[in-house]
Amino acid sequence: MTMPALRRSLGVAVAGVLLASGAAVLAPLTAPASAGAPDDVSMTAQEPLLDDPRPGRAAIRALGDKLPQAAVRNGLAPAELRALLREQPDAWVDRRGALYYADPAPSPAELAAVPRAAPQPLAALADTFALHSNPSARLTIFLDLDGATVAGTAWNDDAGIPAGDHPAWDPAGNGSTFNDAERSAIQQVWAIVAEDYAPFDVDVTTEDPGVEALLRSDAADTEYGTRVLITPSVAAHEGLCDAVCGGLAYLGTFDEIGPDAQPAWVFPPALSDDPKAVAEAASHEAGHNLGLEHDGKGEEDYYEGHGSWAPVMGAGYVRPVVQWSAGSYAGATEAQDDVAAIAGYLGRRADEASNVLASPSPLPSGTAVITSREDVDVYSLGACAAGVTVTVSPSVVAPNLDVRASLHTADGTERLAVDPPSGPGDGITASNMGATLTVPATADGWVLRVDGVGRGTWANGYDDYGSLGAYTVTSGCGSAPPARVPGAPAAVSATAGNTSARVSWTAPSANGAAITGYRVSAAPGGRSCTTTALTCTVTGLTNGTAYRFTVSATNAAGTGPASAASAAATPRAPVPAATRPARMAVPKVKVKGRKVTLTWAAPATGGAPVTRYVIDLNKGKDKVAKASARKIVLKLKKGSYKVRVAAVNRLGQAPYTAWVTIRVR
């Protein structure tokens, strides 16, 4: 069945994955606290060091004795910046000295050499633009696929493109709608990126969280993120890299204050509109924002990998296992600890299970995550009959987690371990990344241990460093304690809309029976909604009324207790979008000798404050007055002149007033 069309519209201006019961969410079991991020960065209010952006060695020459100043702006020692630019021809320095990468695209022949199956839906197609990997996280990676306006950023001011609109990804070339195949492709892109960032406390989403959730306002702001703009924009592609790159991103700017370094760019036409390639580019460019540099090998700036494996910060377009790296493979040019570097910005996702055989955790009711090479998860299976199976399944699309599962007796003795050698699979999803155990004997107290492992040696495989990601457990063990009603959901939050509120929460303990649904209740008024996901939108609310929301979960044993109430959320009618200022009334002119005083009244602002006034004189240069000014004094020679005035705000310049004639005698 064809889904209803979604009209592509321009987004807010920039100033696999395992799905449970149809939910489009890779859900955290807890809401982890973010680790300490690197020092806050800001690119604003910096004097230009160059006339134009320059790459690599050309940047070294152009900077000359200003290179130490550029190094300071990038948090590097001068020698480090010089070495990076000397060794990385795709590293650029913009006019202010800020580093960004323009990453080359793979050749169409390279991508065509590995046939891809058509992407299949991973969630309801209607939810394509509401996918979340970790909805309770305060930090966000927004995959923006439906177009955006980019204005007032370093890409405009310092890297070479004018402010403008950039279109939605349109792989089908069908214009203003997303068809089912395009939605499936978008879901695959999201799933691959979500798996890459599953170990970290960040929400990878296709739903625009709004400017406030992406742009960091000051050093105390803990809710922010980055936008990865996935667009076929010819203007940006040609203007930023002469249409030869697959993506661009500033380096180490995820926690920057202000909008300058956003977005990171991915250009699907340069990637043959291949969803796997688009996803790899998106993870790679977001990685640059998180301070990651390139993984090369020998003379290669981007290592394309071996066997089934490649590094995210290399070029893993045609490999199914693409993981974070610490440069452990032979000939690596970069020893950066990717996982530690990312965790420095994002923090790690909370560990949901014990790692001690003597004190196992209950089996997860949904998705669990291996977050580091040291992380192992240990679960109680209870009583199991001989011959029943226990399966640990990683992400359904492009998993990074290569599972080793083992069965232990109650005293901790390992009785059985399964770690099948992974294979290339279909080129997107490697085979044999999961593990299925068959219980060898009827007994009580069986314990399951889950670990992320490598395959072979670096000559033909990979180690356990990047074997991280999401998984689920299914068990045929049947003598578990009687199921109880679920616990109370936690971390309930509400985002108000127009006569509605979108409510999110984290899953409670299932207490022995899978959770089959949730009910969200609003107070006052009693409006409610039900869902199997971890978000639900309550409609029919009254604008201007403050509501609090509680959530309860249901399983086969019944409905559990309600959560604590959310903070208040007040629905409101949408605020009209800001526009350019209105055309001003004709200014008044007073001539006294050669001194001409021009006065005017402030216009309607269009919803965004006036930032300046432009005075256009038909003879001579235009003048600029500050936003608070209501007059300007001109000294003119004898003669006849024409003058007009226009207001400017962040959306642009208003139409000029009519011309006013001035005669200086």
PDB file of C-alpha atoms in Angstrom, residues 103-106 277 280-281 284 294-297 300-306 309-323:
ATOM      1  CA  ASP A 103      35.682  14.370   1.870  1.00  0.00           C
ATOM      2  CA  PRO A 104      35.919  12.913  -1.642  1.00  0.00           C
ATOM      3  CA  ALA A 105      33.095  10.794  -3.004  1.00  0.00           C
ATOM      4  CA  PRO A 106      33.595   7.174  -4.107  1.00  0.00           C
ATOM      5  CA  ALA A 277      26.849   5.131   1.146  1.00  0.00           C
ATOM      6  CA  GLU A 280      28.362   5.985   5.965  1.00  0.00           C
ATOM      7  CA  ALA A 281      28.978   9.574   4.851  1.00  0.00           C
ATOM      8  CA  HIS A 284      31.668  10.110   8.980  1.00  0.00           C
ATOM      9  CA  HIS A 294      40.695  10.317   9.070  1.00  0.00           C
ATOM     10  CA  ASP A 295      41.718   6.677   9.272  1.00  0.00           C
ATOM     11  CA  GLY A 296      44.152   6.033   6.447  1.00  0.00           C
ATOM     12  CA  LYS A 297      46.664   3.341   5.585  1.00  0.00           C
ATOM     13  CA  GLU A 300      45.897   6.187   1.478  1.00  0.00           C
ATOM     14  CA  ASP A 301      44.189   9.109   3.217  1.00  0.00           C
ATOM     15  CA  TYR A 302      40.997   7.046   3.585  1.00  0.00           C
ATOM     16  CA  TYR A 303      41.353   3.344   4.320  1.00  0.00           C
ATOM     17  CA  GLU A 304      38.741   1.387   2.348  1.00  0.00           C
ATOM     18  CA  GLY A 305      39.125  -1.653   4.579  1.00  0.00           C
ATOM     19  CA  HIS A 306      39.758  -5.351   4.050  1.00  0.00           C
ATOM     20  CA  TRP A 309      35.610  -4.543   7.643  1.00  0.00           C
ATOM     21  CA  ALA A 310      36.399  -0.835   7.310  1.00  0.00           C
ATOM     22  CA  PRO A 311      36.697   2.111   9.737  1.00  0.00           C
ATOM     23  CA  VAL A 312      33.927   4.731   9.902  1.00  0.00           C
ATOM     24  CA  MET A 313      36.509   7.489   9.499  1.00  0.00           C
ATOM     25  CA  GLY A 314      37.962   5.776   6.449  1.00  0.00           C
ATOM     26  CA  ALA A 315      35.818   4.931   3.423  1.00  0.00           C
ATOM     27  CA  GLY A 316      33.607   1.950   4.254  1.00  0.00           C
ATOM     28  CA  TYR A 317      31.099   2.398   1.436  1.00  0.00           C
ATOM     29  CA  VAL A 318      31.358  -1.207   0.198  1.00  0.00           C
ATOM     30  CA  ARG A 319      32.058  -3.052   3.481  1.00  0.00           C
ATOM     31  CA  PRO A 320      29.257  -4.428   5.689  1.00  0.00           C
ATOM     32  CA  VAL A 321      31.107  -4.126   9.031  1.00  0.00           C
ATOM     33  CA  VAL A 322      32.057  -0.462   9.461  1.00  0.00           C
ATOM     34  CA  GLN A 323      33.190   0.297  13.000  1.00  0.00           C
TER      35      GLN A 323
END
